[in-house]
PDB file of C-alpha atoms in Angstrom:
ATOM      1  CA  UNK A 958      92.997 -27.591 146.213  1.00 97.00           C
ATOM      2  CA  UNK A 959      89.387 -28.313 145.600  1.00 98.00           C
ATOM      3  CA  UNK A 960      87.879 -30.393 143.121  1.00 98.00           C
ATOM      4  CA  UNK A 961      84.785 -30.092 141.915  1.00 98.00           C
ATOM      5  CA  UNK A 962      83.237 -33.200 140.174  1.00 98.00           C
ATOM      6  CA  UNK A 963      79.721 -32.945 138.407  1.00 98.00           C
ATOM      7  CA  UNK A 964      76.972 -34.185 136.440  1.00 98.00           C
ATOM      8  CA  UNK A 965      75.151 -33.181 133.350  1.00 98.00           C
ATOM      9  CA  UNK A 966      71.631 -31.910 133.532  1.00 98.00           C
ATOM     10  CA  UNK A 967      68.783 -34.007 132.638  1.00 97.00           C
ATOM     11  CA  UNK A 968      67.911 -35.235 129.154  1.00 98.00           C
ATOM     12  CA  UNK A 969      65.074 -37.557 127.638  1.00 98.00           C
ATOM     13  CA  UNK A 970      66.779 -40.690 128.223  1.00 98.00           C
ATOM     14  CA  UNK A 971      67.032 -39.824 131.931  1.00 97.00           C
ATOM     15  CA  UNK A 972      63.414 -38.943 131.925  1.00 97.00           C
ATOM     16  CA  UNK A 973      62.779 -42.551 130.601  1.00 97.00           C
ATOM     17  CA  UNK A 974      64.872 -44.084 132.743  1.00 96.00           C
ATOM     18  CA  UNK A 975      66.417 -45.395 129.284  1.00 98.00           C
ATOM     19  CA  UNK A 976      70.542 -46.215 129.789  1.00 97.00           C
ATOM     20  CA  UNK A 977      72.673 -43.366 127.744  1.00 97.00           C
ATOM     21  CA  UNK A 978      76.068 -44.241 127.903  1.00 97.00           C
ATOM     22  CA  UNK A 979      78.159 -43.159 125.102  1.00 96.00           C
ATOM     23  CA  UNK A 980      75.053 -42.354 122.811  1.00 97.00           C
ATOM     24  CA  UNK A 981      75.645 -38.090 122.038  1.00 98.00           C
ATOM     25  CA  UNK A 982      72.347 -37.702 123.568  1.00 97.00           C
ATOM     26  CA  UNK A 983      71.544 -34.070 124.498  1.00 98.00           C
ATOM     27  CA  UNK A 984      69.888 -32.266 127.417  1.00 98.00           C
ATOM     28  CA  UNK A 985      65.825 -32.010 127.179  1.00 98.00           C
ATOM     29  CA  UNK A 986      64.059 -28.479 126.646  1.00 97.00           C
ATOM     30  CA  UNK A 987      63.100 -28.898 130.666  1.00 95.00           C
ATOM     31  CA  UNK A 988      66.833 -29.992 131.652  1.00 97.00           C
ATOM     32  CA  UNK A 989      68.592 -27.230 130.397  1.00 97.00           C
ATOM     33  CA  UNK A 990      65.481 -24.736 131.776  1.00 96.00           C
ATOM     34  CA  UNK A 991      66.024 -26.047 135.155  1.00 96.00           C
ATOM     35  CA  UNK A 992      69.941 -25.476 135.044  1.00 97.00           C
ATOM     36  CA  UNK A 993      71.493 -22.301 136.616  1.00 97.00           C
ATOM     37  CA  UNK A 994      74.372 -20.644 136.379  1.00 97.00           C
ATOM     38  CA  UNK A 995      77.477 -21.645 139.418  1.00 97.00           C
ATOM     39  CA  UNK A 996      78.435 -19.610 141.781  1.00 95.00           C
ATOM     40  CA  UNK A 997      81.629 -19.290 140.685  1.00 96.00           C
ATOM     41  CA  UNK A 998      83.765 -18.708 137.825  1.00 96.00           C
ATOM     42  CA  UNK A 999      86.649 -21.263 136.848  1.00 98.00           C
ATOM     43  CA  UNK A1000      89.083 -20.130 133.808  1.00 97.00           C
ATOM     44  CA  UNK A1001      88.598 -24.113 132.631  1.00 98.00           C
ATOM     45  CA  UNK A1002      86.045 -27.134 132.757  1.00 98.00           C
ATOM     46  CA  UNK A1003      87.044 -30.585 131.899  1.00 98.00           C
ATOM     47  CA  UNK A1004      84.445 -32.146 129.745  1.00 98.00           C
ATOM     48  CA  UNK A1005      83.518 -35.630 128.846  1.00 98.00           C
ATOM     49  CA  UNK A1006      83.206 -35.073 124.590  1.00 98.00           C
ATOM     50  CA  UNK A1007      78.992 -36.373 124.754  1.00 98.00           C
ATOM     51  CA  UNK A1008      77.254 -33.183 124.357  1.00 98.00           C
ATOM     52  CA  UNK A1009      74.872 -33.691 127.423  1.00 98.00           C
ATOM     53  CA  UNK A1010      78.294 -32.702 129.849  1.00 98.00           C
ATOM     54  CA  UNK A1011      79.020 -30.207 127.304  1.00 98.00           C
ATOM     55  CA  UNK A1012      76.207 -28.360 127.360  1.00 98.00           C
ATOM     56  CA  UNK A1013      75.676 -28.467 130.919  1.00 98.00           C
ATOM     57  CA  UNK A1014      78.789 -26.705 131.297  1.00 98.00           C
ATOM     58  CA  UNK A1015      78.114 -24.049 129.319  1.00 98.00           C
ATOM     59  CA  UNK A1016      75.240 -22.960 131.236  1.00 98.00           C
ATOM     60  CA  UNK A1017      76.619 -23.532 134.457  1.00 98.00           C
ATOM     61  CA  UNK A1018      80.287 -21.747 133.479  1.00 98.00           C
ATOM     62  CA  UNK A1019      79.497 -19.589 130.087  1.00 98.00           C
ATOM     63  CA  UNK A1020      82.493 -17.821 130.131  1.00 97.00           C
ATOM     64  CA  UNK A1021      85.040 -20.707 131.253  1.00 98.00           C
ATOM     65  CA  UNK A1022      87.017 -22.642 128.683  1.00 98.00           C
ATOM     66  CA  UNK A1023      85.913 -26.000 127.817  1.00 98.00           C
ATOM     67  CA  UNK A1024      89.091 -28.956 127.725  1.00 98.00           C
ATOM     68  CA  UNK A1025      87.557 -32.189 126.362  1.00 98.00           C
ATOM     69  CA  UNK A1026      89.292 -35.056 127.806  1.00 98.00           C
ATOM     70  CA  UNK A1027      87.900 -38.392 125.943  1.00 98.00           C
ATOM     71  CA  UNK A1028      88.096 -40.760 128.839  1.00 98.00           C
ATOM     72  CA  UNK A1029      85.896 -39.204 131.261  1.00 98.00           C
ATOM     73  CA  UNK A1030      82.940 -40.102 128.932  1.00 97.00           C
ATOM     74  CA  UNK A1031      80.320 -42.818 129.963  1.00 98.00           C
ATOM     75  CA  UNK A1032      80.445 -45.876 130.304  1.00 98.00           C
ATOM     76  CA  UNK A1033      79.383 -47.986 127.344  1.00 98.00           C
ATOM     77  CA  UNK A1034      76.353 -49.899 127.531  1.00 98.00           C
ATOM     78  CA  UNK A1035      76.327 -52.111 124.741  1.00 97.00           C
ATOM     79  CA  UNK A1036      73.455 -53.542 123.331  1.00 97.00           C
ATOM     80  CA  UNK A1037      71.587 -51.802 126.765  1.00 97.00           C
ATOM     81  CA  UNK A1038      72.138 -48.720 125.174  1.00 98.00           C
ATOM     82  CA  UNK A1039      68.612 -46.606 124.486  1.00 97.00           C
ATOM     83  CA  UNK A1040      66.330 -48.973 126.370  1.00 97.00           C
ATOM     84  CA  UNK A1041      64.956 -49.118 130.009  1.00 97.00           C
ATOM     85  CA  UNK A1042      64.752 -51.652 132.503  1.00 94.00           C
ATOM     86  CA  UNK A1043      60.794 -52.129 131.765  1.00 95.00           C
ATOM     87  CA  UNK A1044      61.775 -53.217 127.890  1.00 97.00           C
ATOM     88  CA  UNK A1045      64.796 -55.444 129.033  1.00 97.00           C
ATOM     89  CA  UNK A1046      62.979 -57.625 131.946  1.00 94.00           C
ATOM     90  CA  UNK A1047      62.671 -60.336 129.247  1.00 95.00           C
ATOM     91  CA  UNK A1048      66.085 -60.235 128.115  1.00 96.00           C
ATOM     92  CA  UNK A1049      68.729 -63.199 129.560  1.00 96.00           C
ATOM     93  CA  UNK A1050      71.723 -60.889 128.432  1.00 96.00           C
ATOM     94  CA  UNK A1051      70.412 -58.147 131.196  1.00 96.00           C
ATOM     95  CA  UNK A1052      69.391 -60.034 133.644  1.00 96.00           C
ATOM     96  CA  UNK A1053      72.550 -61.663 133.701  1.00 96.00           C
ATOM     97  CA  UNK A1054      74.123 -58.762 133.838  1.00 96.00           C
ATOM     98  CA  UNK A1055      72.211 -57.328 136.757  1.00 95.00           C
ATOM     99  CA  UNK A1056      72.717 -60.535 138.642  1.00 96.00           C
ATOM    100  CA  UNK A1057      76.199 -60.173 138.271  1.00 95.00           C
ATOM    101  CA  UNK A1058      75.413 -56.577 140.239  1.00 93.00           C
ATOM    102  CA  UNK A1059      76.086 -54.785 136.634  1.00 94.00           C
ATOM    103  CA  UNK A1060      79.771 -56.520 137.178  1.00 94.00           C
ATOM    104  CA  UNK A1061      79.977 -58.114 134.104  1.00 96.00           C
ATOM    105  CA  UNK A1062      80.714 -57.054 130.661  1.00 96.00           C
ATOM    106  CA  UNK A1063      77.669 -55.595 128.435  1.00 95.00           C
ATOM    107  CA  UNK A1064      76.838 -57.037 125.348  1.00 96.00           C
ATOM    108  CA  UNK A1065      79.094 -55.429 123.106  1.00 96.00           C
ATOM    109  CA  UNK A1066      80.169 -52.616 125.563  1.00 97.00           C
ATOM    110  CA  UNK A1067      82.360 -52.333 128.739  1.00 97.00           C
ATOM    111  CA  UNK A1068      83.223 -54.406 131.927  1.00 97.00           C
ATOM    112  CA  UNK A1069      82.128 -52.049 134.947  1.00 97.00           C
ATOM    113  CA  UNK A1070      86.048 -52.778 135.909  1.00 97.00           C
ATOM    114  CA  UNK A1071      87.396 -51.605 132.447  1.00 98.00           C
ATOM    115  CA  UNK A1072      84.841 -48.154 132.756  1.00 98.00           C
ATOM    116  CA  UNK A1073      86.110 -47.581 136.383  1.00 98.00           C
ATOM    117  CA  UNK A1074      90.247 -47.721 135.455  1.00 98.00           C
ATOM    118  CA  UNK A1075      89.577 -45.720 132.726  1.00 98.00           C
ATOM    119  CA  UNK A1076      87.862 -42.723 134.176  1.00 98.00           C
ATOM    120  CA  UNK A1077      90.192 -43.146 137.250  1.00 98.00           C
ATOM    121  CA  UNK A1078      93.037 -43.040 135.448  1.00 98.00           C
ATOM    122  CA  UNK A1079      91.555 -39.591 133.497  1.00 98.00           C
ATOM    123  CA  UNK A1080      90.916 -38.215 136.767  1.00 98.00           C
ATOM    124  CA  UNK A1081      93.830 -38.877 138.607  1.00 98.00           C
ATOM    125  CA  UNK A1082      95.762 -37.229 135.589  1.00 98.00           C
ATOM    126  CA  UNK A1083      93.732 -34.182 135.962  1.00 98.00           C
ATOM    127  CA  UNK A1084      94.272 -34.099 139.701  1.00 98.00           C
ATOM    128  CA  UNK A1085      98.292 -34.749 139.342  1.00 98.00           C
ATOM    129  CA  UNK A1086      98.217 -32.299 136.496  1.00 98.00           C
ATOM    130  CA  UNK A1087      96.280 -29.264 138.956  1.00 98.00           C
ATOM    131  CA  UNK A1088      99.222 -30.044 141.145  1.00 98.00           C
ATOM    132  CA  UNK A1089     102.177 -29.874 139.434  1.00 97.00           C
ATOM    133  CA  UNK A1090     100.588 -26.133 138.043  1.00 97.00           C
ATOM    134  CA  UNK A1091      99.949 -24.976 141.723  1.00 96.00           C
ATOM    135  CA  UNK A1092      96.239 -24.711 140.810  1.00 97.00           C
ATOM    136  CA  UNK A1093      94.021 -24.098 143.923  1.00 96.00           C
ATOM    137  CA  UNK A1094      90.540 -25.577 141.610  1.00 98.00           C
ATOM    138  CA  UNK A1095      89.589 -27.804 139.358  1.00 98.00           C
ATOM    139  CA  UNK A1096      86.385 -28.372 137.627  1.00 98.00           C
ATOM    140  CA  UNK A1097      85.205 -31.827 136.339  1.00 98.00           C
ATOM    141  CA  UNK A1098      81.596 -32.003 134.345  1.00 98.00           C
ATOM    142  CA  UNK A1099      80.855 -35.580 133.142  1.00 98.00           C
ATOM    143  CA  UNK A1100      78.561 -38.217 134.015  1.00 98.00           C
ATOM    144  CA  UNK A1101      77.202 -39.946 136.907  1.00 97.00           C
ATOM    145  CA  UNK A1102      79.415 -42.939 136.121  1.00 97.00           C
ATOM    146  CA  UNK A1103      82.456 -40.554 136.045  1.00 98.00           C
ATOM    147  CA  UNK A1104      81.411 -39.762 139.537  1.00 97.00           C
ATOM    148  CA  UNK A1105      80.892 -42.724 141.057  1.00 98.00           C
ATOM    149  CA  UNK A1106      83.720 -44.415 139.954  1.00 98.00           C
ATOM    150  CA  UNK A1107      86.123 -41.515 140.900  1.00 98.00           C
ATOM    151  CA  UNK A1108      84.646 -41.068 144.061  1.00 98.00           C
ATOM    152  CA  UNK A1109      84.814 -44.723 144.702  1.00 98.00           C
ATOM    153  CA  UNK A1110      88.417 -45.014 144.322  1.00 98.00           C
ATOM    154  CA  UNK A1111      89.772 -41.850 145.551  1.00 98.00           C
ATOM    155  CA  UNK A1112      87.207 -40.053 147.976  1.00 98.00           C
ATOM    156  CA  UNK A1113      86.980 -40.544 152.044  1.00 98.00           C
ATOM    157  CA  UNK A1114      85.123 -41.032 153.611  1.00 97.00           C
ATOM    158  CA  UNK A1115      85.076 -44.578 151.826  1.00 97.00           C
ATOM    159  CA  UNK A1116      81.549 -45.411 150.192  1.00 97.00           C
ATOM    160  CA  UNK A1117      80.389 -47.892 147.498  1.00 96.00           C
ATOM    161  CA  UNK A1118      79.903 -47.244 143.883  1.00 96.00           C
ATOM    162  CA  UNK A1119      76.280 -46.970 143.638  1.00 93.00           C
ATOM    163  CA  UNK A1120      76.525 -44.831 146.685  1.00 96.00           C
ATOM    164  CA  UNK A1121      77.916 -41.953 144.876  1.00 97.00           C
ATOM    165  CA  UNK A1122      75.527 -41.875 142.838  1.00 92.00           C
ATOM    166  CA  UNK A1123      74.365 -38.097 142.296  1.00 88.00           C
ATOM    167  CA  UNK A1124      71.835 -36.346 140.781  1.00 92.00           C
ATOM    168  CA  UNK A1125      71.793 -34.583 137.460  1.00 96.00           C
ATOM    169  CA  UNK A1126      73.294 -31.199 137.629  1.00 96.00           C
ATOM    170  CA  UNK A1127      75.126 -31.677 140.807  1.00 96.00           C
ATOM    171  CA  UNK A1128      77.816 -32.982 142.512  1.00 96.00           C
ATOM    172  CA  UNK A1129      80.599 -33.366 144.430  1.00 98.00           C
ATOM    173  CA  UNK A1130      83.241 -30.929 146.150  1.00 98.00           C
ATOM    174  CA  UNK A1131      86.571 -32.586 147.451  1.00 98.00           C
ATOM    175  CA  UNK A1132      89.734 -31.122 148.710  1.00 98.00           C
ATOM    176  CA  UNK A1133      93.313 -32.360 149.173  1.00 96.00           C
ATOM    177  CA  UNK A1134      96.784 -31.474 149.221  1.00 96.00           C
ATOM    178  CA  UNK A1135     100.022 -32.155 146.746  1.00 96.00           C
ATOM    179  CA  UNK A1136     101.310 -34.284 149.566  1.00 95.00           C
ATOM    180  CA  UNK A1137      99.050 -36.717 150.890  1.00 95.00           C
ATOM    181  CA  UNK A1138      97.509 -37.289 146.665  1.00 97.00           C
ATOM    182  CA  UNK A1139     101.241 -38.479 145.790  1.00 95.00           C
ATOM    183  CA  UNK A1140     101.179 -40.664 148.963  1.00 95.00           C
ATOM    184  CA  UNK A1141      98.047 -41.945 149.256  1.00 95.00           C
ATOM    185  CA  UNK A1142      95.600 -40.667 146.504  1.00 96.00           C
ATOM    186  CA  UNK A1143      93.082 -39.972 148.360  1.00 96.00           C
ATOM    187  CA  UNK A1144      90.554 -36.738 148.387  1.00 98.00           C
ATOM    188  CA  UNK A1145      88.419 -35.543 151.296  1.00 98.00           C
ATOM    189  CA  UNK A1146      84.601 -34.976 150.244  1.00 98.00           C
ATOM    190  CA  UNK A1147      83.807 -31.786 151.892  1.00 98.00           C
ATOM    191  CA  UNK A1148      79.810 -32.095 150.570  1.00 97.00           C
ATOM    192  CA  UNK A1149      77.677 -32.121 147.633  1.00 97.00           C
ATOM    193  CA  UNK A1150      76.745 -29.169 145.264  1.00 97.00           C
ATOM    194  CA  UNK A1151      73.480 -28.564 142.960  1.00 97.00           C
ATOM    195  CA  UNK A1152      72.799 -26.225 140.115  1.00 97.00           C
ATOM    196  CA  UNK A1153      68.797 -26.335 139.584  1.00 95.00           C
ATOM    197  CA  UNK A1154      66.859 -23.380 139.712  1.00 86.00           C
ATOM    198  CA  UNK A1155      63.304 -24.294 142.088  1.00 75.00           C
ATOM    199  CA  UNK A1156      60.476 -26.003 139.973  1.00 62.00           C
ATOM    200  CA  UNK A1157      58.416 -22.562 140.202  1.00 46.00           C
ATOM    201  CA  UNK A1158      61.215 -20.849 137.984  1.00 57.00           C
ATOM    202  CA  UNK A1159      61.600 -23.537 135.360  1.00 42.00           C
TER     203      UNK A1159
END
């Protein structure tokens, strides 16, 4: 089976460099130009609810079937939420938090830890589910925290968090069989995908 696992397209707050998280921000006039329809055609997408993944995967699959699964939404931010790095440089809550290497919980939001078993456990229920249907593709569209904390705990070859990190409107394509995901849970990344037109067309 392969598994495709993706990113919304670019919105305002990505522009800014500004952290989203579980605000229902959506994608800019220029993000959802720059998307492009895939080059294939699933019956279903998973979607995180935040309309940013949403949208995305309309444009990318407009004649798939959208399943909202809560869990696979961001992770929440806290107080972070809507502000950028250059606005928080003052503040002792983030830099504490980025000296714990973002480990720590946010200010009225989630631990990294809490985010990453959540989404996991999402994912893993979508990959055991696929399975038991004899379903040869599955389509993900969620965030880039979605990603890299999937990827981290199930993907080979093995690879940090922050490595995974992809860009908007791409992703990642894995593969793996019924057998060795009971066993082991582990998914092969086969390579990366992208759904951007060129600047000249957007």
């Amino acid at each position: 089976m392969k598994i495709y696992l993706l990113r919304h397209g670019v919105t305002e707050y990505n522009t800014q460099k500004r952290y989203q998280g579980q605000r229902d921000i959506p994608l800019s006039t220029k993000g959802r130009a720059m998307l492009r329809r895939a080059d294939f055609d699933p019956e279903v997408v998973y979607v995180s609810p935040l309309t940013r993944a949403r949208q995305t995967a309309k444009i990318l699959f407009p004649e798939a079937r959208q399943v909202v699964v809560p869990d696979l939404r961001e992770m929440n931010f806290g107080t972070f939420e809507g502000r950028n790095y250059i606005e928080m440089e003052q503040d002792p809550d983030y830099l504490a938090w980025v000296a714990s290497n973002c480990e720590s919980t946010c200010p009225d939001g989630e631990r990294k830890e809490d985010f990453s078993a959540r989404v996991c456990a999402a994912f893993a229920r979508l990959v055991d589910q696929a399975f038991a249907e004899g379903k040869d593709q599955l389509v993900i569209l969620a965030h880039g925290g979605t990603q890299m904390a999937s990827m981290e705990r199930y993907a080979l070859p093995r690879k940090t968090y922050h490595e995974w990190c992809g860009p908007n409107a791409g992703g990642f394509v894995l593969e793996g069989d019924a057998d060795t995901w009971q066993k082991e849970h582990h998914l092969r990344c086969l390579g990366t995908v992208q759904y951007t037109r060129p600047e000249a067309e957007c």
